[in-house]
Amino acid sequence: MEGAESTEHRAGGEGAVAERTRPRRGEELELEIETLVYGGRGLARSSGYVVFVAGALPGDRVRAEVTKPKRAFAEARTLELLRPSPDRVPDSCEHEGEPCPGAPWQGLAYERQLAHKQEQVDDALRRIGGLDGFELEQIEPAAQRWRYRNKLEYSFGEREGEPVLGFHARGRWDVVVGVEDCRLASERGNEVRNEVRDWARAETLSAYDRRSRRGILRNLIVREGRRTAQIQTRLVTSPGRFPKPPVDLHTVIEGPSGGTDGPTGVLGAERLAEELCGLRLELSHGAFFQTNTEMAERLYGVVHEFAGLRGRERVFDLYCGIGTIGLTLAADAGEIWGLEIIPEAIADAERNAEANRITNARFVAANARTGVGPLLEKAGRPDVVVIDPPRSGLSQKIVRRVIECEAPRIVYVSCNPTTLAPNAAQLGEAGYRLRRVKPVDMFPQTPHIECVALLERE
Ligand SMILES: C[S@@+](CC[C@H](N)C(=O)[O-])C[C@H]1O[C@@H](n2cnc3c(N)ncnc32)[C@H](O)[C@@H]1O
């Protein structure tokens, strides 16, 4: 093949030599998808090469473009679905004829989504972590397969001089497909988004264009208190003069950044009220909150069970956000110590403790990297450490800080089994045994996986 690098490797029996041809960037391949790997991409093989294909499901035959040819494998993105898998279920969330980018697994029957997630947790722990001897419990299915998200972030684009509000087309930062009804959001959440879009059209405002660095409208974030029915909207724009927008919060961003964080003015409700596990909570717009309220309750239920509290324990709630996990454990513990890097989230946690008359919970605004040591000195040794880090997991250094806590139990809430695995392996070397792992499906129609792991000191 012209311009392609070739390597040879032994395949099978004596003397059998197979050609492995490394595909080139931009090359188009026809591929049969065999299975799904962590992150949701399809696995296919081309001339002995493993190719990870975005936007394809097992059983599909696709035309795909190679985006990253590497030594051992290549990455590609689907250009055309040549023959859909016979197992595909019809897409039910589409925007302007495109499958919803927020629901890349909607073509997979729900039971198969669950089976893949279960398998990927097992695979990550065994293959990456080299772990065994643990009990992998059956994944908890989601209470609602659609309309479960309490937060969605939309982008503005422009078509024929009019603003459109929706999602970036898959793999395209410069194209926005308009959304009328997204089945990940509630009906009310959809109405509210469309009202803001209609206001923008009536005011003939322009969308921000990152190439020319001109225009006003950037993003709209819609958050919803599922139990309180409160909706909170935050509009993100460039600086400019225009009539007061019909939203709760208005963030102004200068420069070409694609982010949504910046100075924010309050026009309506500053905080969002929600109820969770019988607690009344309030959250600032910058604070993390689980995006599936109903399943967050189930997740915290598993944490409660794994923590095995008897009423007197000292619990560290590391990466505590607005304090949700610690506050739901407080009634059955002696004392709770929450630690979190965002000061606004810590202020929310303190307010939430007070509002719910919880007096045995304290919160510290600190980076886990430098804050766990001082917390240990101040509070004393914990009986249980709960950890709920971002997708990147814990650095080796933070794992060492956790080990120094010498807690008999660690309950690790993970949104990425491939980072849980090495963290659990490092804890294993320090004498912790991985006992139980329970996946909980927080994100139907997507490849995202959440699970809770219990580790005990031997
Ligand atoms: C997955 S969220 C969990 C929040 C909370 N436990 C909950 O269930 O709502 C991870 C949290 O870790 C915080 N975080 C990220 N990096 C951190 C760090 N280095 N030290 C402390 N907290 C951090 C984030 O701000 C976020 O609130």
PDB file of C-alpha atoms and ligand atoms in Angstrom, residues 276 286-291 296 299-300 317-326 339-343 345 364-372 386-393 398 413-415 450, ligand 1:
ATOM      1  CA  LEU A 276     -31.511  14.106  48.138  1.00  0.00           C
ATOM      2  CA  GLY A 286     -19.773  26.269  40.077  1.00  0.00           C
ATOM      3  CA  ALA A 287     -20.163  23.310  42.455  1.00  0.00           C
ATOM      4  CA  PHE A 288     -20.212  19.710  41.286  1.00  0.00           C
ATOM      5  CA  PHE A 289     -23.468  17.834  41.700  1.00  0.00           C
ATOM      6  CA  GLN A 290     -24.239  14.340  40.381  1.00  0.00           C
ATOM      7  CA  THR A 291     -26.157  14.800  37.108  1.00  0.00           C
ATOM      8  CA  ALA A 296     -27.184   9.541  43.040  1.00  0.00           C
ATOM      9  CA  LEU A 299     -25.110   5.403  44.642  1.00  0.00           C
ATOM     10  CA  TYR A 300     -24.984   6.997  48.088  1.00  0.00           C
ATOM     11  CA  ASP A 317     -15.266  12.449  52.940  1.00  0.00           C
ATOM     12  CA  LEU A 318     -12.519  13.362  50.467  1.00  0.00           C
ATOM     13  CA  TYR A 319     -13.495  15.229  47.262  1.00  0.00           C
ATOM     14  CA  CYS A 320     -16.770  16.038  49.018  1.00  0.00           C
ATOM     15  CA  GLY A 321     -18.238  18.671  46.640  1.00  0.00           C
ATOM     16  CA  ILE A 322     -21.194  20.268  48.436  1.00  0.00           C
ATOM     17  CA  GLY A 323     -20.945  17.622  51.151  1.00  0.00           C
ATOM     18  CA  THR A 324     -23.633  15.282  49.866  1.00  0.00           C
ATOM     19  CA  ILE A 325     -22.011  11.948  50.750  1.00  0.00           C
ATOM     20  CA  GLY A 326     -20.850  12.964  54.245  1.00  0.00           C
ATOM     21  CA  LEU A 339     -12.451  18.019  52.119  1.00  0.00           C
ATOM     22  CA  GLU A 340     -12.868  19.700  48.742  1.00  0.00           C
ATOM     23  CA  ILE A 341     -10.849  22.076  46.544  1.00  0.00           C
ATOM     24  CA  ILE A 342     -13.612  24.543  45.521  1.00  0.00           C
ATOM     25  CA  PRO A 343     -14.286  27.060  48.333  1.00  0.00           C
ATOM     26  CA  ALA A 345     -18.705  24.137  47.291  1.00  0.00           C
ATOM     27  CA  VAL A 364     -12.254  22.024  54.829  1.00  0.00           C
ATOM     28  CA  ALA A 365     -11.459  23.819  51.560  1.00  0.00           C
ATOM     29  CA  ALA A 366      -8.163  22.278  50.430  1.00  0.00           C
ATOM     30  CA  ASN A 367      -6.403  20.380  47.701  1.00  0.00           C
ATOM     31  CA  ALA A 368      -6.358  16.666  48.556  1.00  0.00           C
ATOM     32  CA  ARG A 369      -2.651  16.600  47.639  1.00  0.00           C
ATOM     33  CA  THR A 370      -1.673  18.951  50.456  1.00  0.00           C
ATOM     34  CA  GLY A 371      -4.773  18.894  52.658  1.00  0.00           C
ATOM     35  CA  VAL A 372      -5.110  15.267  53.778  1.00  0.00           C
ATOM     36  CA  VAL A 386     -14.706   7.867  51.450  1.00  0.00           C
ATOM     37  CA  ILE A 387     -13.024   9.023  48.220  1.00  0.00           C
ATOM     38  CA  ASP A 388     -14.918  10.374  45.201  1.00  0.00           C
ATOM     39  CA  PRO A 389     -12.334  11.889  42.823  1.00  0.00           C
ATOM     40  CA  PRO A 390     -12.762  13.212  39.288  1.00  0.00           C
ATOM     41  CA  ARG A 391     -12.268  10.892  36.313  1.00  0.00           C
ATOM     42  CA  SER A 392      -8.479  11.178  36.507  1.00  0.00           C
ATOM     43  CA  GLY A 393      -8.534   9.321  39.852  1.00  0.00           C
ATOM     44  CA  ILE A 398      -2.489  11.198  47.098  1.00  0.00           C
ATOM     45  CA  VAL A 413     -16.618   6.067  44.449  1.00  0.00           C
ATOM     46  CA  SER A 414     -15.233   5.994  40.921  1.00  0.00           C
ATOM     47  CA  CYS A 415     -16.455   7.394  37.603  1.00  0.00           C
ATOM     48  CA  GLU A 450     -19.826   4.697  37.884  1.00  0.00           C
TER      49      GLU A 450
HETATM   50  C1  LIG B   1     -16.782  13.471  41.298  1.00  0.00           C
HETATM   51  S1  LIG B   1     -16.901  14.979  42.211  1.00  0.00           S
HETATM   52  C2  LIG B   1     -17.583  14.365  43.708  1.00  0.00           C
HETATM   53  C3  LIG B   1     -18.310  15.359  44.567  1.00  0.00           C
HETATM   54  C4  LIG B   1     -19.180  14.795  45.686  1.00  0.00           C
HETATM   55  N1  LIG B   1     -18.549  13.714  46.402  1.00  0.00           N
HETATM   56  C5  LIG B   1     -20.543  14.399  45.182  1.00  0.00           C
HETATM   57  O1  LIG B   1     -20.877  13.220  45.169  1.00  0.00           O
HETATM   58  O2  LIG B   1     -21.309  15.294  44.776  1.00  0.00           O
HETATM   59  C6  LIG B   1     -15.241  15.327  42.522  1.00  0.00           C
HETATM   60  C7  LIG B   1     -14.989  16.554  43.379  1.00  0.00           C
HETATM   61  O3  LIG B   1     -13.585  16.653  43.613  1.00  0.00           O
HETATM   62  C8  LIG B   1     -13.221  18.018  43.633  1.00  0.00           C
HETATM   63  N2  LIG B   1     -11.762  18.044  43.390  1.00  0.00           N
HETATM   64  C9  LIG B   1     -11.103  17.945  42.206  1.00  0.00           C
HETATM   65  N3  LIG B   1      -9.787  17.939  42.406  1.00  0.00           N
HETATM   66  C10 LIG B   1      -9.571  18.032  43.744  1.00  0.00           C
HETATM   67  C11 LIG B   1      -8.408  18.073  44.553  1.00  0.00           C
HETATM   68  N4  LIG B   1      -7.191  18.008  44.032  1.00  0.00           N
HETATM   69  N5  LIG B   1      -8.567  18.149  45.886  1.00  0.00           N
HETATM   70  C12 LIG B   1      -9.795  18.203  46.444  1.00  0.00           C
HETATM   71  N6  LIG B   1     -10.939  18.185  45.706  1.00  0.00           N
HETATM   72  C13 LIG B   1     -10.834  18.100  44.377  1.00  0.00           C
HETATM   73  C14 LIG B   1     -14.087  18.637  42.567  1.00  0.00           C
HETATM   74  O4  LIG B   1     -14.235  20.019  42.747  1.00  0.00           O
HETATM   75  C15 LIG B   1     -15.413  17.878  42.754  1.00  0.00           C
HETATM   76  O5  LIG B   1     -16.261  18.547  43.647  1.00  0.00           O
END
